[in-house]
Amino acid sequence: MAAGVLATFVPHARRRRQRRDEAWAAARSAIEAATIRRDACATAVPEADDLLARAEAIAAEGGGADSAEHAGRDARRAGRLWREAVGE
């Protein structure tokens, strides 16, 4: 019975860990890209600043894949706002 539980649990745990790691890699990439866009933008965009700050706070707290996806969404939205501000 224990072997059956392990045979089910181990692959599930591995997939969950992989999903979390991939989500955090994407979130960190989005935060980095948004930071670069912020630095390249001469115009102040308060909403984008707030979104990036929230994404960075979520990243600092860590968490699972859902937290990473939320941080990534916020960072990508901030990057879009800065792109719009410079006319891209």
mmCIF file of N, CA, C and O in Angstrom:
data_model
loop_
_atom_site.group_PDB
_atom_site.id
_atom_site.type_symbol
_atom_site.label_atom_id
_atom_site.label_comp_id
_atom_site.label_asym_id
_atom_site.label_seq_id
_atom_site.Cartn_x
_atom_site.Cartn_y
_atom_site.Cartn_z
ATOM 1 N N MET A 1 0.816 -1.181 0.000
ATOM 2 C CA MET A 1 0.000 0.000 0.000
ATOM 3 C C MET A 1 0.872 1.262 0.000
ATOM 4 O O MET A 1 0.590 2.210 -0.712
ATOM 5 N N ALA A 2 1.935 1.239 0.802
ATOM 6 C CA ALA A 2 2.833 2.390 0.856
ATOM 7 C C ALA A 2 3.479 2.634 -0.506
ATOM 8 O O ALA A 2 3.653 3.784 -0.925
ATOM 9 N N ALA A 3 3.829 1.569 -1.198
ATOM 10 C CA ALA A 3 4.437 1.714 -2.526
ATOM 11 C C ALA A 3 3.465 2.372 -3.491
ATOM 12 O O ALA A 3 3.854 3.210 -4.317
ATOM 13 N N GLY A 4 2.201 2.023 -3.384
ATOM 14 C CA GLY A 4 1.195 2.638 -4.246
ATOM 15 C C GLY A 4 1.037 4.121 -3.964
ATOM 16 O O GLY A 4 0.905 4.936 -4.877
ATOM 17 N N VAL A 5 1.048 4.493 -2.701
ATOM 18 C CA VAL A 5 0.946 5.910 -2.317
ATOM 19 C C VAL A 5 2.156 6.672 -2.835
ATOM 20 O O VAL A 5 2.031 7.748 -3.423
ATOM 21 N N LEU A 6 3.351 6.108 -2.632
ATOM 22 C CA LEU A 6 4.564 6.765 -3.119
ATOM 23 C C LEU A 6 4.589 6.860 -4.640
ATOM 24 O O LEU A 6 5.038 7.865 -5.192
ATOM 25 N N ALA A 7 4.127 5.828 -5.305
ATOM 26 C CA ALA A 7 4.111 5.828 -6.770
ATOM 27 C C ALA A 7 3.202 6.927 -7.302
ATOM 28 O O ALA A 7 3.423 7.456 -8.397
ATOM 29 N N THR A 8 2.212 7.293 -6.544
ATOM 30 C CA THR A 8 1.299 8.361 -6.957
ATOM 31 C C THR A 8 1.812 9.718 -6.495
ATOM 32 O O THR A 8 1.772 10.694 -7.241
ATOM 33 N N PHE A 9 2.290 9.781 -5.270
ATOM 34 C CA PHE A 9 2.677 11.051 -4.671
ATOM 35 C C PHE A 9 3.951 11.638 -5.279
ATOM 36 O O PHE A 9 4.022 12.828 -5.545
ATOM 37 N N VAL A 10 4.960 10.827 -5.491
ATOM 38 C CA VAL A 10 6.254 11.330 -5.955
ATOM 39 C C VAL A 10 6.149 12.037 -7.305
ATOM 40 O O VAL A 10 6.622 13.171 -7.449
ATOM 41 N N PRO A 11 5.539 11.456 -8.324
ATOM 42 C CA PRO A 11 5.422 12.177 -9.604
ATOM 43 C C PRO A 11 4.593 13.463 -9.468
ATOM 44 O O PRO A 11 4.918 14.478 -10.077
ATOM 45 N N HIS A 12 3.549 13.399 -8.652
ATOM 46 C CA HIS A 12 2.716 14.590 -8.453
ATOM 47 C C HIS A 12 3.530 15.704 -7.789
ATOM 48 O O HIS A 12 3.476 16.858 -8.211
ATOM 49 N N ALA A 13 4.291 15.368 -6.775
ATOM 50 C CA ALA A 13 5.121 16.353 -6.083
ATOM 51 C C ALA A 13 6.189 16.918 -7.014
ATOM 52 O O ALA A 13 6.479 18.118 -6.994
ATOM 53 N N ARG A 14 6.744 16.053 -7.850
ATOM 54 C CA ARG A 14 7.760 16.502 -8.803
ATOM 55 C C ARG A 14 7.169 17.477 -9.816
ATOM 56 O O ARG A 14 7.762 18.517 -10.106
ATOM 57 N N ARG A 15 5.976 17.169 -10.351
ATOM 58 C CA ARG A 15 5.314 18.076 -11.307
ATOM 59 C C ARG A 15 4.969 19.410 -10.651
ATOM 60 O O ARG A 15 5.136 20.461 -11.263
ATOM 61 N N ARG A 16 4.506 19.338 -9.419
ATOM 62 C CA ARG A 16 4.139 20.558 -8.699
ATOM 63 C C ARG A 16 5.372 21.430 -8.464
ATOM 64 O O ARG A 16 5.333 22.648 -8.654
ATOM 65 N N ARG A 17 6.480 20.829 -8.050
ATOM 66 C CA ARG A 17 7.721 21.568 -7.834
ATOM 67 C C ARG A 17 8.231 22.170 -9.145
ATOM 68 O O ARG A 17 8.667 23.319 -9.186
ATOM 69 N N GLN A 18 8.137 21.404 -10.230
ATOM 70 C CA GLN A 18 8.585 21.903 -11.532
ATOM 71 C C GLN A 18 7.722 23.078 -11.977
ATOM 72 O O GLN A 18 8.232 24.080 -12.468
ATOM 73 N N ARG A 19 6.397 22.969 -11.792
ATOM 74 C CA ARG A 19 5.495 24.068 -12.152
ATOM 75 C C ARG A 19 5.842 25.321 -11.355
ATOM 76 O O ARG A 19 5.898 26.425 -11.902
ATOM 77 N N ARG A 20 6.100 25.152 -10.054
ATOM 78 C CA ARG A 20 6.454 26.287 -9.203
ATOM 79 C C ARG A 20 7.756 26.924 -9.678
ATOM 80 O O ARG A 20 7.849 28.149 -9.825
ATOM 81 N N ASP A 21 8.760 26.112 -9.945
ATOM 82 C CA ASP A 21 10.057 26.631 -10.384
ATOM 83 C C ASP A 21 9.943 27.367 -11.717
ATOM 84 O O ASP A 21 10.537 28.434 -11.901
ATOM 85 N N GLU A 22 9.177 26.812 -12.637
ATOM 86 C CA GLU A 22 8.992 27.467 -13.936
ATOM 87 C C GLU A 22 8.236 28.779 -13.782
ATOM 88 O O GLU A 22 8.562 29.776 -14.434
ATOM 89 N N ALA A 23 7.216 28.786 -12.932
ATOM 90 C CA ALA A 23 6.439 30.010 -12.715
ATOM 91 C C ALA A 23 7.306 31.101 -12.094
ATOM 92 O O ALA A 23 7.226 32.271 -12.489
ATOM 93 N N TRP A 24 8.157 30.738 -11.139
ATOM 94 C CA TRP A 24 9.028 31.744 -10.526
ATOM 95 C C TRP A 24 10.092 32.240 -11.502
ATOM 96 O O TRP A 24 10.451 33.422 -11.488
ATOM 97 N N ALA A 25 10.591 31.369 -12.355
ATOM 98 C CA ALA A 25 11.560 31.816 -13.369
ATOM 99 C C ALA A 25 10.911 32.830 -14.304
ATOM 100 O O ALA A 25 11.512 33.864 -14.624
ATOM 101 N N ALA A 26 9.682 32.565 -14.716
ATOM 102 C CA ALA A 26 8.965 33.499 -15.589
ATOM 103 C C ALA A 26 8.666 34.804 -14.855
ATOM 104 O O ALA A 26 8.788 35.897 -15.440
ATOM 105 N N ALA A 27 8.304 34.717 -13.597
ATOM 106 C CA ALA A 27 8.003 35.928 -12.819
ATOM 107 C C ALA A 27 9.249 36.783 -12.647
ATOM 108 O O ALA A 27 9.203 38.007 -12.811
ATOM 109 N N ARG A 28 10.369 36.151 -12.310
ATOM 110 C CA ARG A 28 11.615 36.918 -12.153
ATOM 111 C C ARG A 28 12.017 37.576 -13.465
ATOM 112 O O ARG A 28 12.475 38.725 -13.486
ATOM 113 N N SER A 29 11.816 36.880 -14.570
ATOM 114 C CA SER A 29 12.119 37.452 -15.879
ATOM 115 C C SER A 29 11.226 38.655 -16.170
ATOM 116 O O SER A 29 11.700 39.684 -16.665
ATOM 117 N N ALA A 30 9.944 38.546 -15.861
ATOM 118 C CA ALA A 30 9.004 39.649 -16.085
ATOM 119 C C ALA A 30 9.352 40.841 -15.197
ATOM 120 O O ALA A 30 9.270 41.999 -15.637
ATOM 121 N N ILE A 31 9.737 40.580 -13.959
ATOM 122 C CA ILE A 31 10.125 41.671 -13.056
ATOM 123 C C ILE A 31 11.376 42.366 -13.575
ATOM 124 O O ILE A 31 11.453 43.598 -13.580
ATOM 125 N N GLU A 32 12.341 41.598 -14.037
ATOM 126 C CA GLU A 32 13.571 42.176 -14.592
ATOM 127 C C GLU A 32 13.266 43.026 -15.824
ATOM 128 O O GLU A 32 13.773 44.144 -15.968
ATOM 129 N N ALA A 33 12.424 42.513 -16.713
ATOM 130 C CA ALA A 33 12.065 43.270 -17.922
ATOM 131 C C ALA A 33 11.325 44.555 -17.558
ATOM 132 O O ALA A 33 11.578 45.616 -18.150
ATOM 133 N N ALA A 34 10.424 44.483 -16.591
ATOM 134 C CA ALA A 34 9.683 45.679 -16.171
ATOM 135 C C ALA A 34 10.629 46.702 -15.542
ATOM 136 O O ALA A 34 10.478 47.912 -15.758
ATOM 137 N N THR A 35 11.597 46.237 -14.789
ATOM 138 C CA THR A 35 12.567 47.142 -14.181
ATOM 139 C C THR A 35 13.372 47.869 -15.248
ATOM 140 O O THR A 35 13.609 49.075 -15.151
ATOM 141 N N ILE A 36 13.757 47.155 -16.282
ATOM 142 C CA ILE A 36 14.499 47.769 -17.385
ATOM 143 C C ILE A 36 13.630 48.801 -18.094
ATOM 144 O O ILE A 36 14.079 49.898 -18.415
ATOM 145 N N ARG A 37 12.375 48.467 -18.341
ATOM 146 C CA ARG A 37 11.465 49.410 -18.993
ATOM 147 C C ARG A 37 11.257 50.652 -18.133
ATOM 148 O O ARG A 37 11.196 51.758 -18.633
ATOM 149 N N ARG A 38 11.128 50.460 -16.813
ATOM 150 C CA ARG A 38 10.980 51.598 -15.907
ATOM 151 C C ARG A 38 12.188 52.515 -16.004
ATOM 152 O O ARG A 38 12.050 53.737 -16.103
ATOM 153 N N ASP A 39 13.380 51.929 -15.998
ATOM 154 C CA ASP A 39 14.600 52.716 -16.053
ATOM 155 C C ASP A 39 14.740 53.451 -17.382
ATOM 156 O O ASP A 39 15.353 54.523 -17.441
ATOM 157 N N ALA A 40 14.170 52.891 -18.444
ATOM 158 C CA ALA A 40 14.269 53.512 -19.768
ATOM 159 C C ALA A 40 13.183 54.557 -20.001
ATOM 160 O O ALA A 40 13.259 55.305 -20.974
ATOM 161 N N CYS A 41 12.198 54.621 -19.130
ATOM 162 C CA CYS A 41 11.077 55.542 -19.322
ATOM 163 C C CYS A 41 11.336 56.845 -18.571
ATOM 164 O O CYS A 41 11.568 56.840 -17.359
ATOM 165 N N ALA A 42 11.275 57.956 -19.290
ATOM 166 C CA ALA A 42 11.508 59.261 -18.669
ATOM 167 C C ALA A 42 10.244 59.794 -17.990
ATOM 168 O O ALA A 42 10.308 60.697 -17.177
ATOM 169 N N THR A 43 9.107 59.212 -18.311
ATOM 170 C CA THR A 43 7.827 59.653 -17.771
ATOM 171 C C THR A 43 7.472 58.853 -16.525
ATOM 172 O O THR A 43 7.667 57.646 -16.485
ATOM 173 N N ALA A 44 6.913 59.543 -15.538
ATOM 174 C CA ALA A 44 6.448 58.844 -14.339
ATOM 175 C C ALA A 44 5.117 58.159 -14.643
ATOM 176 O O ALA A 44 4.218 58.763 -15.235
ATOM 177 N N VAL A 45 5.005 56.902 -14.270
ATOM 178 C CA VAL A 45 3.776 56.133 -14.454
ATOM 179 C C VAL A 45 3.453 55.495 -13.094
ATOM 180 O O VAL A 45 3.899 54.380 -12.806
ATOM 181 N N PRO A 46 2.694 56.212 -12.258
ATOM 182 C CA PRO A 46 2.449 55.728 -10.897
ATOM 183 C C PRO A 46 1.810 54.339 -10.829
ATOM 184 O O PRO A 46 2.180 53.532 -9.963
ATOM 185 N N GLU A 47 0.876 54.044 -11.718
ATOM 186 C CA GLU A 47 0.236 52.727 -11.690
ATOM 187 C C GLU A 47 1.260 51.624 -11.950
ATOM 188 O O GLU A 47 1.255 50.581 -11.286
ATOM 189 N N ALA A 48 2.144 51.861 -12.897
ATOM 190 C CA ALA A 48 3.177 50.876 -13.211
ATOM 191 C C ALA A 48 4.143 50.719 -12.033
ATOM 192 O O ALA A 48 4.557 49.600 -11.714
ATOM 193 N N ASP A 49 4.484 51.837 -11.382
ATOM 194 C CA ASP A 49 5.348 51.763 -10.201
ATOM 195 C C ASP A 49 4.703 50.900 -9.118
ATOM 196 O O ASP A 49 5.380 50.070 -8.499
ATOM 197 N N ASP A 50 3.408 51.086 -8.906
ATOM 198 C CA ASP A 50 2.690 50.305 -7.896
ATOM 199 C C ASP A 50 2.663 48.821 -8.255
ATOM 200 O O ASP A 50 2.865 47.959 -7.393
ATOM 201 N N LEU A 51 2.405 48.526 -9.524
ATOM 202 C CA LEU A 51 2.357 47.128 -9.963
ATOM 203 C C LEU A 51 3.705 46.445 -9.791
ATOM 204 O O LEU A 51 3.781 45.311 -9.316
ATOM 205 N N LEU A 52 4.765 47.142 -10.172
ATOM 206 C CA LEU A 52 6.100 46.547 -10.033
ATOM 207 C C LEU A 52 6.451 46.356 -8.561
ATOM 208 O O LEU A 52 7.000 45.320 -8.186
ATOM 209 N N ALA A 53 6.120 47.326 -7.734
ATOM 210 C CA ALA A 53 6.393 47.193 -6.300
ATOM 211 C C ALA A 53 5.642 45.996 -5.723
ATOM 212 O O ALA A 53 6.188 45.237 -4.900
ATOM 213 N N ARG A 54 4.396 45.812 -6.153
ATOM 214 C CA ARG A 54 3.616 44.675 -5.667
ATOM 215 C C ARG A 54 4.225 43.357 -6.141
ATOM 216 O O ARG A 54 4.336 42.398 -5.380
ATOM 217 N N ALA A 55 4.661 43.320 -7.402
ATOM 218 C CA ALA A 55 5.288 42.105 -7.932
ATOM 219 C C ALA A 55 6.572 41.780 -7.166
ATOM 220 O O ALA A 55 6.827 40.619 -6.834
ATOM 221 N N GLU A 56 7.360 42.792 -6.878
ATOM 222 C CA GLU A 56 8.602 42.572 -6.133
ATOM 223 C C GLU A 56 8.313 42.110 -4.703
ATOM 224 O O GLU A 56 9.026 41.259 -4.171
ATOM 225 N N ALA A 57 7.256 42.651 -4.090
ATOM 226 C CA ALA A 57 6.890 42.236 -2.732
ATOM 227 C C ALA A 57 6.445 40.772 -2.716
ATOM 228 O O ALA A 57 6.816 40.012 -1.811
ATOM 229 N N ILE A 58 5.664 40.394 -3.708
ATOM 230 C CA ILE A 58 5.223 38.997 -3.797
ATOM 231 C C ILE A 58 6.429 38.082 -3.987
ATOM 232 O O ILE A 58 6.535 37.028 -3.355
ATOM 233 N N ALA A 59 7.358 38.507 -4.836
ATOM 234 C CA ALA A 59 8.559 37.700 -5.078
ATOM 235 C C ALA A 59 9.395 37.579 -3.808
ATOM 236 O O ALA A 59 9.960 36.523 -3.540
ATOM 237 N N ALA A 60 9.459 38.642 -3.022
ATOM 238 C CA ALA A 60 10.233 38.597 -1.787
ATOM 239 C C ALA A 60 9.618 37.627 -0.777
ATOM 240 O O ALA A 60 10.334 36.967 -0.029
ATOM 241 N N GLU A 61 8.289 37.537 -0.781
ATOM 242 C CA GLU A 61 7.603 36.627 0.133
ATOM 243 C C GLU A 61 7.706 35.176 -0.329
ATOM 244 O O GLU A 61 7.611 34.260 0.480
ATOM 245 N N GLY A 62 7.847 34.980 -1.626
ATOM 246 C CA GLY A 62 7.903 33.627 -2.166
ATOM 247 C C GLY A 62 6.511 33.030 -2.256
ATOM 248 O O GLY A 62 5.522 33.741 -2.367
ATOM 249 N N GLY A 63 6.433 31.741 -2.196
ATOM 250 C CA GLY A 63 5.151 31.071 -2.293
ATOM 251 C C GLY A 63 5.141 30.084 -3.436
ATOM 252 O O GLY A 63 6.174 29.756 -4.012
ATOM 253 N N GLY A 64 3.967 29.668 -3.776
ATOM 254 C CA GLY A 64 3.795 28.664 -4.807
ATOM 255 C C GLY A 64 3.660 29.251 -6.195
ATOM 256 O O GLY A 64 3.897 30.442 -6.427
ATOM 257 N N ALA A 65 3.236 28.404 -7.097
ATOM 258 C CA ALA A 65 3.100 28.799 -8.499
ATOM 259 C C ALA A 65 2.063 29.901 -8.673
ATOM 260 O O ALA A 65 2.243 30.797 -9.504
ATOM 261 N N ASP A 66 0.989 29.868 -7.890
ATOM 262 C CA ASP A 66 -0.037 30.905 -8.018
ATOM 263 C C ASP A 66 0.512 32.277 -7.658
ATOM 264 O O ASP A 66 0.220 33.269 -8.332
ATOM 265 N N SER A 67 1.309 32.347 -6.622
ATOM 266 C CA SER A 67 1.938 33.616 -6.236
ATOM 267 C C SER A 67 2.873 34.100 -7.338
ATOM 268 O O SER A 67 2.895 35.287 -7.686
ATOM 269 N N ALA A 68 3.636 33.188 -7.894
ATOM 270 C CA ALA A 68 4.564 33.543 -8.967
ATOM 271 C C ALA A 68 3.813 34.060 -10.187
ATOM 272 O O ALA A 68 4.219 35.046 -10.808
ATOM 273 N N GLU A 69 2.717 33.402 -10.531
ATOM 274 C CA GLU A 69 1.938 33.839 -11.689
ATOM 275 C C GLU A 69 1.335 35.217 -11.446
ATOM 276 O O GLU A 69 1.283 36.048 -12.354
ATOM 277 N N HIS A 70 0.897 35.487 -10.234
ATOM 278 C CA HIS A 70 0.354 36.805 -9.903
ATOM 279 C C HIS A 70 1.446 37.870 -10.020
ATOM 280 O O HIS A 70 1.221 38.942 -10.598
ATOM 281 N N ALA A 71 2.623 37.589 -9.480
ATOM 282 C CA ALA A 71 3.741 38.526 -9.571
ATOM 283 C C ALA A 71 4.117 38.776 -11.031
ATOM 284 O O ALA A 71 4.360 39.918 -11.435
ATOM 285 N N GLY A 72 4.144 37.736 -11.819
ATOM 286 C CA GLY A 72 4.473 37.875 -13.237
ATOM 287 C C GLY A 72 3.456 38.715 -13.989
ATOM 288 O O GLY A 72 3.817 39.553 -14.818
ATOM 289 N N ARG A 73 2.164 38.486 -13.695
ATOM 290 C CA ARG A 73 1.108 39.292 -14.337
ATOM 291 C C ARG A 73 1.266 40.766 -14.000
ATOM 292 O O ARG A 73 1.164 41.629 -14.869
ATOM 293 N N ASP A 74 1.506 41.065 -12.722
ATOM 294 C CA ASP A 74 1.679 42.458 -12.310
ATOM 295 C C ASP A 74 2.883 43.085 -13.014
ATOM 296 O O ASP A 74 2.814 44.223 -13.493
ATOM 297 N N ALA A 75 3.979 42.357 -13.066
ATOM 298 C CA ALA A 75 5.194 42.887 -13.693
ATOM 299 C C ALA A 75 4.996 43.096 -15.189
ATOM 300 O O ALA A 75 5.428 44.115 -15.739
ATOM 301 N N ARG A 76 4.341 42.145 -15.863
ATOM 302 C CA ARG A 76 4.095 42.314 -17.307
ATOM 303 C C ARG A 76 3.182 43.504 -17.568
ATOM 304 O O ARG A 76 3.389 44.267 -18.522
ATOM 305 N N ARG A 77 2.172 43.690 -16.735
ATOM 306 C CA ARG A 77 1.263 44.836 -16.885
ATOM 307 C C ARG A 77 2.033 46.142 -16.687
ATOM 308 O O ARG A 77 1.856 47.091 -17.433
ATOM 309 N N ALA A 78 2.915 46.179 -15.693
ATOM 310 C CA ALA A 78 3.732 47.376 -15.473
ATOM 311 C C ALA A 78 4.607 47.648 -16.683
ATOM 312 O O ALA A 78 4.711 48.792 -17.147
ATOM 313 N N GLY A 79 5.217 46.610 -17.238
ATOM 314 C CA GLY A 79 6.045 46.785 -18.433
ATOM 315 C C GLY A 79 5.249 47.334 -19.605
ATOM 316 O O GLY A 79 5.721 48.210 -20.341
ATOM 317 N N ARG A 80 4.012 46.835 -19.780
ATOM 318 C CA ARG A 80 3.160 47.356 -20.867
ATOM 319 C C ARG A 80 2.851 48.830 -20.662
ATOM 320 O O ARG A 80 2.859 49.617 -21.609
ATOM 321 N N LEU A 81 2.575 49.212 -19.416
ATOM 322 C CA LEU A 81 2.272 50.624 -19.138
ATOM 323 C C LEU A 81 3.469 51.514 -19.453
ATOM 324 O O LEU A 81 3.311 52.605 -20.011
ATOM 325 N N TRP A 82 4.659 51.071 -19.109
ATOM 326 C CA TRP A 82 5.847 51.868 -19.429
ATOM 327 C C TRP A 82 6.110 51.909 -20.926
ATOM 328 O O TRP A 82 6.525 52.939 -21.458
ATOM 329 N N ARG A 83 5.856 50.804 -21.622
ATOM 330 C CA ARG A 83 6.001 50.820 -23.089
ATOM 331 C C ARG A 83 5.038 51.817 -23.699
ATOM 332 O O ARG A 83 5.388 52.569 -24.620
ATOM 333 N N GLU A 84 3.791 51.834 -23.226
ATOM 334 C CA GLU A 84 2.797 52.778 -23.740
ATOM 335 C C GLU A 84 3.218 54.205 -23.444
ATOM 336 O O GLU A 84 2.986 55.104 -24.269
ATOM 337 N N ALA A 85 3.818 54.439 -22.294
ATOM 338 C CA ALA A 85 4.219 55.797 -21.911
ATOM 339 C C ALA A 85 5.310 56.354 -22.824
ATOM 340 O O ALA A 85 5.355 57.557 -23.052
ATOM 341 N N VAL A 86 6.162 55.466 -23.355
ATOM 342 C CA VAL A 86 7.213 55.956 -24.258
ATOM 343 C C VAL A 86 6.794 55.836 -25.728
ATOM 344 O O VAL A 86 7.563 56.176 -26.616
ATOM 345 N N GLY A 87 5.584 55.344 -25.957
ATOM 346 C CA GLY A 87 5.066 55.290 -27.325
ATOM 347 C C GLY A 87 5.470 54.073 -28.105
ATOM 348 O O GLY A 87 5.466 54.084 -29.340
ATOM 349 N N GLU A 88 5.819 52.995 -27.456
ATOM 350 C CA GLU A 88 6.177 51.757 -28.176
ATOM 351 C C GLU A 88 4.949 51.003 -28.572
ATOM 352 O O GLU A 88 3.971 50.925 -27.946
#
